[in-house]
Coordinates of C-alpha atoms in Angstrom, one line a residue:
X1 CA 0.2 0.0 -0.2
X2 CA 1.4 3.3 -0.9
X3 CA 2.4 5.5 1.9
X4 CA -0.9 8.1 3.4
X5 CA -0.5 11.3 2.1
X6 CA 0.9 14.3 4.0
X7 CA -1.1 16.2 4.1
X8 CA -5.7 16.7 4.0
X9 CA -7.0 14.8 0.4
X10 CA -8.3 17.2 -2.3
X11 CA -11.8 16.9 -2.0
X12 CA -12.6 16.4 -5.6
X13 CA -11.6 16.9 -8.7
X14 CA -12.0 19.8 -10.4
X15 CA -14.1 18.2 -13.2
X16 CA -17.1 15.6 -12.5
X17 CA -16.7 11.9 -11.4
X18 CA -19.4 10.8 -13.3
X19 CA -19.5 6.8 -13.5
X20 CA -21.3 6.8 -17.0
X21 CA -19.1 9.4 -17.9
X22 CA -15.5 7.6 -17.2
X23 CA -17.0 4.0 -18.5
X24 CA -19.5 1.9 -17.7
X25 CA -18.0 -2.1 -17.9
X26 CA -19.3 -4.5 -20.3
X27 CA -22.0 -6.4 -19.4
X28 CA -20.3 -10.2 -18.3
X29 CA -20.9 -13.8 -19.8
X30 CA -23.5 -15.7 -18.3
X31 CA -20.9 -17.6 -15.8
X32 CA -20.5 -20.5 -14.8
X33 CA -20.7 -22.1 -11.9
X34 CA -18.7 -23.2 -9.6
X35 CA -19.7 -26.5 -8.3
X36 CA -17.1 -29.4 -6.0
X37 CA -16.4 -29.2 -2.3
X38 CA -17.1 -27.3 0.1
X39 CA -20.6 -26.4 -0.8
X40 CA -23.0 -26.3 2.8
X41 CA -25.5 -28.6 3.2
X42 CA -27.9 -29.0 6.7
X43 CA -29.7 -32.1 7.4
X44 CA -33.8 -31.3 6.0
X45 CA -36.3 -31.9 9.3
X46 CA -39.9 -32.3 7.5
X47 CA -41.1 -32.4 10.5
X48 CA -40.6 -28.7 11.2
X49 CA -41.9 -27.8 7.9
X50 CA -44.8 -29.8 7.9
X51 CA -46.3 -28.2 11.0
X52 CA -48.8 -26.3 10.0
X53 CA -48.8 -27.9 6.4
X54 CA -51.7 -30.0 7.2
X55 CA -52.1 -33.1 5.8
X56 CA -50.6 -33.4 1.9
X57 CA -54.1 -34.8 1.5
X58 CA -55.6 -32.1 1.7
X59 CA -52.7 -29.5 -0.1
X60 CA -49.3 -29.9 -1.8
X61 CA -46.6 -32.2 -0.7
X62 CA -45.3 -30.5 2.1
X63 CA -41.8 -28.6 1.2
X64 CA -39.0 -29.4 4.0
X65 CA -36.8 -27.5 6.1
X66 CA -33.0 -27.3 5.7
X67 CA -31.1 -28.6 3.0
X68 CA -28.3 -28.3 0.7
X69 CA -27.0 -24.7 0.6
X70 CA -26.4 -25.1 -3.0
X71 CA -23.0 -24.4 -4.8
X72 CA -22.7 -21.4 -5.2
X73 CA -22.9 -21.2 -1.2
X74 CA -18.6 -21.8 -0.4
X75 CA -17.7 -23.5 3.1
X76 CA -14.2 -23.0 4.5
X77 CA -12.2 -24.6 6.9
X78 CA -9.1 -23.9 8.7
X79 CA -7.8 -27.5 7.1
X80 CA -9.1 -26.8 3.7
X81 CA -6.6 -27.2 0.5
X82 CA -6.1 -24.1 -1.5
X83 CA -8.0 -22.0 -0.3
X84 CA -6.3 -18.8 -2.0
X85 CA -7.2 -20.9 -5.5
X86 CA -10.6 -21.0 -5.3
X87 CA -10.8 -16.9 -3.8
X88 CA -8.9 -16.3 -6.6
X89 CA -11.0 -17.9 -9.0
X90 CA -13.8 -16.4 -7.9
X91 CA -12.7 -12.7 -8.2
X92 CA -11.3 -14.0 -11.5
X93 CA -15.0 -14.5 -12.5
X94 CA -16.4 -11.6 -10.5
X95 CA -14.1 -8.7 -10.5
X96 CA -15.4 -6.8 -13.5
X97 CA -19.2 -8.1 -13.7
X98 CA -20.8 -5.4 -12.5
X99 CA -24.4 -6.9 -14.5
X100 CA -23.5 -10.4 -14.3
X101 CA -25.6 -13.4 -13.0
X102 CA -22.7 -14.6 -11.5
X103 CA -24.0 -14.8 -7.3
X104 CA -21.7 -16.3 -4.9
X105 CA -21.4 -16.7 -0.3
X106 CA -17.7 -17.6 0.9
X107 CA -18.2 -18.4 4.1
X108 CA -15.8 -19.6 6.8
X109 CA -15.7 -21.6 10.1
X110 CA -14.7 -20.4 12.7
X111 CA -10.7 -20.7 13.4
X112 CA -7.8 -19.0 12.3
X113 CA -7.1 -18.7 8.4
X114 CA -3.4 -17.5 7.7
X115 CA -1.7 -15.5 4.2
X116 CA -4.9 -15.0 2.4
X117 CA -5.5 -12.2 0.0
X118 CA -9.8 -12.5 -0.4
X119 CA -10.8 -9.5 -3.2
X120 CA -14.4 -9.2 -3.8
X121 CA -15.9 -8.5 -7.3
X122 CA -19.5 -8.2 -8.2
X123 CA -22.6 -9.9 -5.7
X124 CA -19.6 -12.0 -4.1
X125 CA -20.2 -11.7 -0.3
X126 CA -17.8 -13.2 2.6
X127 CA -18.7 -13.7 6.1
X128 CA -17.7 -15.9 9.4
X129 CA -20.2 -19.0 10.6
X130 CA -19.0 -17.8 14.4
X131 CA -20.8 -15.8 17.1
X132 CA -18.5 -13.7 17.1
X133 CA -15.8 -11.6 14.4
X134 CA -13.5 -12.9 16.2
X135 CA -14.0 -16.8 16.4
X136 CA -13.1 -16.8 12.9
X137 CA -9.5 -15.1 12.3
X138 CA -8.3 -14.0 9.3
X139 CA -3.7 -13.2 9.3
X140 CA -4.7 -11.5 6.0
X141 CA -6.8 -9.1 4.2
X142 CA -10.7 -9.3 2.7
X143 CA -9.7 -6.2 -0.3
X144 CA -11.3 -5.0 -2.7
X145 CA -9.7 -2.3 -5.0
X146 CA -10.4 -0.7 -9.0
X147 CA -7.8 -1.6 -10.8
X148 CA -10.7 -3.7 -13.3
X149 CA -11.6 0.6 -13.8
X150 CA -8.2 2.3 -14.2
X151 CA -8.9 3.6 -10.4
X152 CA -11.7 4.8 -10.1
X153 CA -13.7 3.1 -7.5
X154 CA -17.2 4.7 -7.9
X155 CA -19.0 1.5 -9.9
X156 CA -17.5 -1.4 -6.5
X157 CA -21.0 -2.0 -6.0
X158 CA -22.9 -5.1 -4.4
X159 CA -20.6 -7.0 -2.4
X160 CA -20.4 -7.8 1.5
X161 CA -18.1 -8.5 4.6
X162 CA -19.6 -9.7 7.3
X163 CA -19.1 -11.7 11.0
X164 CA -15.0 -11.7 10.6
X165 CA -11.9 -10.5 12.4
X166 CA -8.9 -9.0 10.4
X167 CA -5.2 -8.6 11.5
X168 CA -4.2 -7.2 8.0
X169 CA -0.7 -8.0 6.2
X170 CA 0.9 -4.5 5.9
X171 CA -1.1 -3.4 9.3
X172 CA -3.8 -1.5 6.7
X173 CA -6.7 -3.6 5.1
X174 CA -8.1 -1.9 1.8
X175 CA -12.3 -1.3 1.4
X176 CA -12.5 1.0 -1.5
X177 CA -16.7 0.4 -2.1
X178 CA -19.1 2.1 -3.0
X179 CA -22.9 1.7 -2.7
X180 CA -24.6 -1.6 -2.3
X181 CA -21.2 -2.6 0.1
X182 CA -21.7 -3.7 3.5
X183 CA -19.6 -3.6 6.8
X184 CA -20.7 -5.2 8.7
X185 CA -19.9 -7.1 12.0
X186 CA -16.1 -7.0 11.2
X187 CA -12.9 -6.2 13.9
X188 CA -9.9 -5.1 12.0
X189 CA -7.6 -5.1 14.3
X190 CA -5.4 -2.6 12.5
X191 CA -6.8 0.3 9.8
X192 CA -9.0 0.4 7.4
X193 CA -8.5 1.8 4.1
X194 CA -11.9 3.2 2.1
X195 CA -9.8 4.4 -0.8
X196 CA -9.3 2.8 -4.3
X197 CA -4.5 1.9 -4.4
X198 CA -4.0 5.2 -6.0
X199 CA -6.9 7.5 -4.0
X200 CA -9.0 7.6 -6.9
X201 CA -12.5 8.8 -6.9
X202 CA -15.0 6.8 -4.8
X203 CA -18.4 7.3 -3.2
X204 CA -19.2 4.8 -0.5
X205 CA -20.5 3.9 2.4
X206 CA -21.4 2.0 5.4
X207 CA -20.2 0.6 8.0
X208 CA -21.9 -1.3 11.1
X209 CA -21.6 -2.9 14.5
X210 CA -17.9 -3.4 13.8
X211 CA -14.2 -2.7 15.8
X212 CA -11.9 -1.1 13.2
X213 CA -8.9 -0.6 16.1
X214 CA -6.3 1.9 13.9
X215 CA -7.4 4.6 12.0
X216 CA -10.5 4.4 9.2
X217 CA -8.9 6.6 6.3
X218 CA -11.8 7.6 3.9
X219 CA -9.2 10.1 1.7
X220 CA -11.2 10.4 -1.1
X221 CA -14.6 9.3 -0.4
X222 CA -17.3 11.5 -0.6
X223 CA -19.9 11.0 1.9
X224 CA -19.7 7.6 5.0
X225 CA -22.6 6.8 7.1
X226 CA -21.0 4.6 10.2
X227 CA -23.5 2.8 13.2
X228 CA -23.2 1.5 16.4
X229 CA -19.1 0.5 16.4
X230 CA -16.2 1.2 17.5
X231 CA -12.7 3.7 16.0
X232 CA -9.3 4.2 17.0
X233 CA -9.6 7.6 15.2
X234 CA -11.2 8.8 11.4
X235 CA -8.4 10.9 9.4
X236 CA -10.5 12.7 7.3
X237 CA -13.9 14.2 5.9
X238 CA -15.1 15.5 1.9
X239 CA -18.8 15.8 1.7
X240 CA -20.6 14.5 3.8
X241 CA -19.5 11.9 6.8
X242 CA -22.1 10.5 9.7
X243 CA -21.6 8.0 13.1
X244 CA -24.3 7.3 15.4
X245 CA -23.7 5.4 17.9
X246 CA -19.9 4.9 17.0
X247 CA -16.9 4.6 19.4
X248 CA -14.0 7.3 18.9
X249 CA -16.3 9.6 16.2
X250 CA -14.8 12.5 15.1
X251 CA -17.2 14.9 16.8
X252 CA -20.0 17.0 15.8
X253 CA -18.1 19.5 13.3
X254 CA -21.0 20.4 10.1
X255 CA -20.1 22.5 8.2
X256 CA -16.2 22.0 8.6
X257 CA -15.3 19.6 8.4
X258 CA -18.3 18.2 7.8
X259 CA -18.8 15.5 10.1
X260 CA -22.6 14.8 11.9
X261 CA -21.8 12.9 14.5
X262 CA -25.0 11.7 16.7
X263 CA -23.9 10.3 20.4
X264 CA -26.0 6.8 19.8
X265 CA -28.6 5.8 16.8
X266 CA -32.1 5.7 18.2
X267 CA -33.6 2.7 17.2
X268 CA -31.0 -0.4 15.7
X269 CA -31.7 -3.9 15.6
X270 CA -28.5 -5.9 13.3
X271 CA -29.1 -8.3 10.5
X272 CA -29.8 -11.9 10.8
X273 CA -26.5 -13.8 10.0
X274 CA -26.0 -17.4 9.2
X275 CA -23.5 -18.8 11.8
X276 CA -22.3 -22.9 13.2
X277 CA -23.6 -24.8 16.5
X278 CA -21.3 -27.4 16.5
X279 CA -22.3 -28.9 12.9
X280 CA -25.4 -27.6 13.0
X281 CA -26.3 -24.5 10.8
X282 CA -28.6 -21.5 12.2
X283 CA -29.8 -18.2 11.9
X284 CA -29.2 -15.7 14.9
X285 CA -31.7 -13.0 15.3
X286 CA -30.0 -10.1 17.3
X287 CA -32.6 -8.2 19.6
X288 CA -33.5 -5.0 19.5
X289 CA -31.1 -2.0 20.4
X290 CA -32.3 1.7 21.9
X291 CA -30.1 4.3 22.4
X292 CA -26.9 2.1 20.5
X293 CA -23.6 3.1 21.4
X294 CA -20.7 0.8 20.1
X295 CA -20.7 -3.3 18.8
X296 CA -23.7 -5.5 19.8
X297 CA -20.7 -7.9 19.8
X298 CA -19.1 -6.3 22.7
X299 CA -18.4 -9.3 25.5
X300 CA -18.4 -11.7 23.0
X301 CA -21.6 -13.3 22.8
X302 CA -24.4 -11.3 21.2
X303 CA -28.1 -10.9 22.2
X304 CA -30.7 -12.4 20.6
X305 CA -32.0 -15.9 19.7
X306 CA -31.6 -18.5 17.1
X307 CA -33.6 -20.3 14.9
X308 CA -32.8 -24.4 13.5
X309 CA -31.5 -23.8 9.7
X310 CA -34.2 -26.5 9.8
X311 CA -37.0 -24.0 10.3
X312 CA -35.9 -22.4 7.0
X313 CA -37.2 -23.5 3.9
X314 CA -33.7 -23.2 2.0
X315 CA -34.5 -21.7 -1.8
X316 CA -32.8 -22.6 -5.0
X317 CA -32.8 -19.7 -8.4
X318 CA -34.9 -22.3 -9.8
X319 CA -37.9 -22.5 -7.5
X320 CA -41.0 -20.8 -8.4
X321 CA -43.1 -18.2 -6.3
X322 CA -45.9 -20.4 -5.8
X323 CA -43.1 -22.6 -4.3
X324 CA -41.6 -19.8 -1.8
X325 CA -45.0 -18.9 -1.2
X326 CA -45.9 -22.5 0.1
X327 CA -43.0 -22.3 2.1
X328 CA -44.2 -19.7 4.3
X329 CA -47.5 -20.7 4.4
X330 CA -46.3 -23.9 5.6
X331 CA -44.9 -21.3 8.7
X332 CA -41.2 -21.3 7.7
X333 CA -38.2 -18.5 7.2
X334 CA -37.0 -18.5 4.0
X335 CA -33.1 -18.5 3.0
X336 CA -32.5 -17.8 -0.2
X337 CA -29.1 -19.3 -1.4
X338 CA -27.5 -17.0 -4.5
X339 CA -28.7 -17.0 -8.1
X340 CA -31.4 -15.2 -9.4
X341 CA -34.8 -15.8 -9.1
X342 CA -38.0 -14.6 -11.4
X343 CA -40.9 -14.7 -9.7
X344 CA -44.1 -13.8 -11.4
X345 CA -46.6 -13.6 -8.2
X346 CA -45.9 -11.3 -5.5
X347 CA -43.8 -13.7 -2.7
X348 CA -46.2 -12.3 0.3
X349 CA -45.0 -12.5 4.0
X350 CA -47.6 -13.0 6.2
X351 CA -46.9 -14.4 9.2
X352 CA -45.3 -12.0 12.3
X353 CA -41.8 -13.0 12.8
X354 CA -40.8 -14.1 9.9
X355 CA -37.2 -14.3 8.1
X356 CA -36.4 -13.7 4.7
X357 CA -32.8 -13.7 4.3
X358 CA -30.4 -13.9 1.1
X359 CA -26.5 -15.0 0.6
X360 CA -24.7 -13.4 -1.9
X361 CA -27.3 -10.9 -3.2
X362 CA -29.7 -13.7 -4.4
X363 CA -31.9 -11.4 -6.8
X364 CA -35.4 -11.6 -7.4
X365 CA -37.1 -10.2 -10.8
X366 CA -40.7 -10.0 -10.9
X367 CA -42.4 -10.9 -13.9
X368 CA -44.9 -9.5 -16.0
X369 CA -45.3 -6.1 -13.6
X370 CA -45.9 -7.7 -9.8
X371 CA -44.8 -6.4 -7.1
X372 CA -41.5 -8.8 -5.9
X373 CA -42.2 -9.2 -2.3
X374 CA -44.8 -7.7 0.6
X375 CA -45.2 -7.8 4.3
X376 CA -48.3 -7.7 5.6
X377 CA -48.9 -5.2 9.0
X378 CA -47.3 -7.7 11.4
X379 CA -44.9 -7.3 14.1
X380 CA -41.0 -8.1 13.4
X381 CA -40.4 -9.4 10.6
X382 CA -36.7 -9.1 9.4
X383 CA -35.6 -8.6 5.6
X384 CA -32.2 -8.8 4.7
X385 CA -29.3 -9.5 2.2
X386 CA -31.2 -9.3 -1.4
X387 CA -31.5 -7.6 -4.4
X388 CA -34.8 -6.8 -6.3
X389 CA -34.2 -6.1 -9.9
X390 CA -36.7 -4.5 -11.7
X391 CA -38.6 -6.1 -14.5
X392 CA -39.0 -4.5 -18.1
X393 CA -42.6 -5.2 -17.4
X394 CA -43.5 -1.6 -14.9
X395 CA -44.4 -2.9 -11.3
X396 CA -46.3 -0.4 -9.8
X397 CA -44.5 -0.7 -6.9
X398 CA -41.2 -3.2 -6.2
X399 CA -41.1 -3.9 -2.7
X400 CA -43.9 -3.0 -0.5
X401 CA -43.9 -3.2 3.6
X402 CA -47.3 -3.5 4.9
X403 CA -50.4 -2.9 3.1
X404 CA -52.3 0.4 2.1
X405 CA -53.2 2.3 6.1
X406 CA -51.6 0.3 7.9
X407 CA -51.7 1.6 11.2
X408 CA -51.1 -1.5 13.7
X409 CA -47.9 -0.2 16.9
X410 CA -44.7 -2.6 16.0
X411 CA -42.5 -0.5 18.5
X412 CA -41.8 -3.6 20.7
X413 CA -41.2 -5.4 17.9
X414 CA -40.5 -3.5 14.4
X415 CA -39.6 -5.0 10.5
X416 CA -36.5 -4.9 9.9
X417 CA -34.8 -4.0 6.3
X418 CA -31.5 -4.3 6.1
X419 CA -29.1 -4.2 2.9
X420 CA -31.9 -5.0 0.3
X421 CA -31.4 -3.0 -2.7
X422 CA -33.4 -1.5 -5.6
X423 CA -32.3 -1.4 -9.0
X424 CA -34.1 -0.3 -12.5
X425 CA -32.3 -1.3 -15.2
X426 CA -28.6 -1.8 -15.4
X427 CA -28.9 -5.5 -16.4
X428 CA -31.5 -4.8 -18.9
X429 CA -34.5 -2.8 -19.2
X430 CA -36.6 -1.6 -16.0
X431 CA -39.1 -0.3 -15.3
X432 CA -41.1 0.3 -11.7
X433 CA -43.3 3.0 -10.5
X434 CA -42.8 3.7 -7.4
X435 CA -39.4 1.3 -5.7
X436 CA -39.9 0.4 -2.4
X437 CA -43.7 2.0 -0.2
X438 CA -43.2 1.6 3.6
X439 CA -46.7 1.4 5.3
X440 CA -46.2 0.0 8.3
X441 CA -45.0 2.3 11.7
X442 CA -42.6 2.0 13.2
X443 CA -40.1 -0.1 10.3
X444 CA -35.9 0.4 11.0
X445 CA -34.7 0.6 7.3
X446 CA -31.0 -0.1 7.6
X447 CA -28.9 0.6 5.0
X448 CA -30.2 0.4 1.1
X449 CA -29.9 1.6 -2.2
X450 CA -32.4 1.8 -4.7
X451 CA -31.4 2.9 -8.0
X452 CA -32.9 4.1 -11.2
X453 CA -29.7 3.1 -12.9
X454 CA -27.5 6.0 -15.1
X455 CA -25.3 3.2 -17.1
X456 CA -25.5 -0.5 -18.6
X457 CA -28.3 -1.7 -20.4
X458 CA -31.4 -0.9 -20.8
X459 CA -30.6 3.3 -19.8
X460 CA -32.1 6.1 -20.8
X461 CA -35.1 8.8 -19.2
X462 CA -38.1 6.4 -20.9
X463 CA -36.5 3.8 -21.1
X464 CA -36.5 2.6 -17.3
X465 CA -38.6 5.0 -16.5
X466 CA -39.3 4.9 -12.6
X467 CA -40.9 7.8 -11.4
X468 CA -40.0 7.4 -6.8
X469 CA -37.5 5.4 -5.6
X470 CA -39.0 5.5 -1.6
X471 CA -41.7 5.9 -0.1
X472 CA -42.6 6.8 3.3
X473 CA -46.6 6.6 4.3
X474 CA -46.1 4.8 7.7
X475 CA -45.5 6.2 10.8
X476 CA -42.7 6.6 13.5
X477 CA -40.8 5.0 10.7
X478 CA -36.3 4.8 11.3
X479 CA -33.9 4.6 8.4
X480 CA -30.5 4.3 8.8
X481 CA -28.3 4.8 6.2
X482 CA -29.6 6.1 3.0
X483 CA -28.9 6.1 -0.4
X484 CA -31.6 6.7 -3.1
X485 CA -30.7 7.3 -7.1
X486 CA -31.8 9.0 -10.0
X487 CA -36.1 8.5 -10.1
X488 CA -38.1 10.8 -12.5
X489 CA -39.5 12.3 -9.9
X490 CA -39.6 12.6 -6.2
X491 CA -37.0 10.3 -5.1
X492 CA -37.9 9.8 -1.5
X493 CA -41.0 11.4 -0.1
X494 CA -42.2 10.4 3.3
X495 CA -45.6 11.3 4.4
X496 CA -45.8 9.5 7.5
X497 CA -45.2 11.3 11.0
X498 CA -42.3 11.8 13.5
X499 CA -40.3 10.0 10.9
X500 CA -36.2 10.5 11.3
X501 CA -33.4 9.7 8.3
X502 CA -29.8 9.1 10.0
X503 CA -27.6 10.0 6.7
X504 CA -28.8 10.6 3.2
X505 CA -27.3 10.0 -0.2
X506 CA -28.5 10.7 -4.0
X507 CA -27.9 12.2 -7.0
X508 CA -30.4 13.6 -9.4
X509 CA -31.2 11.7 -12.6
X510 CA -28.7 12.5 -15.5
X511 CA -30.7 12.3 -18.2
X512 CA -33.2 14.7 -18.2
X513 CA -34.1 16.3 -21.8
X514 CA -34.3 19.4 -20.8
X515 CA -36.8 21.7 -18.1
X516 CA -39.7 20.8 -19.2
X517 CA -39.0 16.9 -18.5
X518 CA -38.5 18.0 -14.4
X519 CA -41.0 20.6 -14.3
X520 CA -42.6 20.6 -10.7
X521 CA -46.1 22.1 -11.6
X522 CA -44.7 26.0 -10.5
X523 CA -41.4 24.9 -9.2
X524 CA -38.0 23.6 -10.5
X525 CA -37.4 20.0 -10.6
X526 CA -38.3 17.3 -8.3
X527 CA -36.7 17.6 -5.1
X528 CA -34.4 15.2 -3.4
X529 CA -36.1 14.5 -0.2
X530 CA -39.5 15.6 -0.2
X531 CA -41.3 15.5 3.1
X532 CA -45.3 15.9 2.6
X533 CA -47.0 19.3 2.9
X534 CA -49.1 18.0 5.8
X535 CA -45.9 16.4 8.1
X536 CA -45.9 18.0 11.6
X537 CA -42.8 16.1 12.8
X538 CA -39.8 14.8 10.9
X539 CA -36.1 15.1 11.3
X540 CA -33.3 14.3 9.6
X541 CA -29.2 14.1 10.1
X542 CA -26.4 14.8 7.8
X543 CA -28.2 14.2 3.6
X544 CA -26.5 15.2 0.9
X545 CA -28.0 15.8 -2.8
X546 CA -26.0 15.8 -6.0
X547 CA -27.2 17.0 -9.5
X548 CA -24.8 16.2 -12.1
X549 CA -26.8 16.9 -15.5
X550 CA -24.9 15.7 -17.8
X551 CA -27.5 15.4 -21.2
X552 CA -28.5 18.9 -21.0
X553 CA -26.0 21.3 -18.4
X554 CA -28.4 23.9 -18.0
X555 CA -31.2 22.7 -15.8
X556 CA -31.6 24.0 -13.0
X557 CA -32.8 22.2 -10.1
X558 CA -34.3 24.5 -7.6
X559 CA -33.9 22.8 -4.2
X560 CA -32.6 19.5 -3.2
X561 CA -34.8 19.2 0.0
X562 CA -38.4 20.3 0.7
X563 CA -40.3 20.3 3.8
X564 CA -42.7 22.1 5.8
X565 CA -42.0 24.8 7.2
X566 CA -42.9 24.2 11.1
X567 CA -40.7 23.7 13.9
X568 CA -41.8 20.1 14.8
X569 CA -39.8 19.4 10.8
X570 CA -35.8 19.6 11.9
X571 CA -33.2 19.0 9.8
X572 CA -29.8 18.7 10.7
X573 CA -25.9 18.7 8.1
X574 CA -27.5 18.9 5.1
X575 CA -25.8 20.0 1.5
X576 CA -25.6 20.1 -1.8
X577 CA -23.4 19.3 -5.0
X578 CA -23.2 20.7 -8.8
X579 CA -20.7 17.7 -10.1
X580 CA -18.7 20.1 -12.5
X581 CA -21.6 22.3 -13.1
X582 CA -23.8 20.5 -14.9
X583 CA -27.0 22.3 -13.4
X584 CA -26.5 24.1 -11.0
X585 CA -28.9 23.8 -7.5
X586 CA -30.6 27.3 -7.0
X587 CA -31.2 26.1 -3.2
X588 CA -30.4 23.8 -0.4
X589 CA -33.9 22.9 1.0
X590 CA -36.9 25.1 0.4
X591 CA -35.5 28.6 -0.5
X592 CA -33.3 28.5 2.1
X593 CA -29.1 28.0 0.8
X594 CA -27.0 29.8 -1.4
X595 CA -26.6 28.3 -5.1
X596 CA -24.3 26.4 -6.1
X597 CA -21.6 27.8 -7.8
X598 CA -20.8 27.6 -11.7
X599 CA -18.6 25.3 -12.4
X600 CA -16.7 24.0 -8.9
X601 CA -17.9 20.6 -7.4
X602 CA -17.9 22.2 -3.9
X603 CA -20.9 21.5 -1.4
X604 CA -23.3 24.5 -0.1
X605 CA -24.5 24.2 3.3
X606 CA -27.4 24.7 5.5
X607 CA -26.7 23.5 8.8
X608 CA -29.6 23.7 10.4
X609 CA -33.3 24.2 9.4
X610 CA -35.3 25.8 10.2

């Protein structure tokens, strides 16, 4: 690794750092699965699966719980031969396969592994199988870099690291990612470098429930959100760095340096994860925390409950929506093994406490314009670790949490949506009117990237039309780590009361053909983040919106944020940026805040509103 700069890094090149401008990687050909030894399995338990299925004569044959995790879940133990060779083989396939079909989960049994460098490409997840990160130690690195894209990390999406302890070879691990690349439940016994080799552009990112003993160096990272963690130091900030519940975080100082720091996170419940108890696979369900600070596993064993794999239907990509729904109706949870699932009807989660957990960026594609997945207005559903990719026929919605008008109180046991990502276009034509709708009260959305593609296949102002990114109608909803980009109208529209957002990153759609195409009545452009006119209470911390109207740089966006001007609606740490002068903002929020400044890529900021 090159030595650290002796000065604060240059915030942004004077020109735009655009993903599309710098060239999108060609979609990779269909990749062959890596089969063979080391795939995971667990003994099926038909009895547990049939507990609520009724007799076989009354309906379809009961589906079994448990079972083999399939060829794309690759499990290592310390005695496995040539681990590095297998890691390199998968990386070679996935390094530049931005819109490819390969999906992989790399799982490490508890123990110590020496001399490894696990380089992660697209749609690759790496995780330990212990209850604590310290149960699985890699004396080596888990690396993300940007050599495939000439040192530009702004397209390093869709990969993850979880539940491992790392002892980096050089003392510092490199994790140069952008959106949809969570770093969860990790213990780095050293430092963490969030920039690519050469300190090129980067647009991330998300850390949660992790301990980094040394310093975190964002360098060129434009924005970052860190939650419920511990760091040995934090080097610098470019545009927007947000922390909640982080021991060792820099003090609140927005606008200069642009640190927004909350002592605690209002509500958090860590993502479910697969682990081994002896030879048995189980899924751990961490408990809810309020006012959280620091990691959830500080004393080794996390607090929560667990379920045997026999209570999960272990789904394969060839399973139909009918099969997934049958499993849910039997009372089974869903474990989505890596791959691409086409669903021709909605996957309906109706039972309180249901877990839908994806491995290796399992991907749901709705056929015929259906909603991919819908949750009833029930307690404690956990959705985690999967991607919803819009199909070519327009869907009214892609993901719905609670039905319209949902009103039940879920404060004691909310639904959580974690590392669930939504994409419209890029891998091919896709359309959706609204991507994610949250109707259930008290829902916690913890890290999402909802993306109308700006590059790849099937991309254009009308080709991958998607008017709204995230719409929140439910009251008392909390979102921690909200990334929403490029929608034709509002990226976020928040109609519920007492909503809270900790960290927001946005880019307005690049490809608007002219001013008329984005006109919102008398207002120039749709806000990136709109709070409904009737809302009386709302609060947000650390929110940024960027514009890059490269098709028509004369377009003017009046503001990035719109909200009722009343005392109960409050924002802390707002900014807008024009990337290289390709379009401009007149204000930051409503009619407040200075306009962006010509061709200079310099944020315009509002510290508090009102």
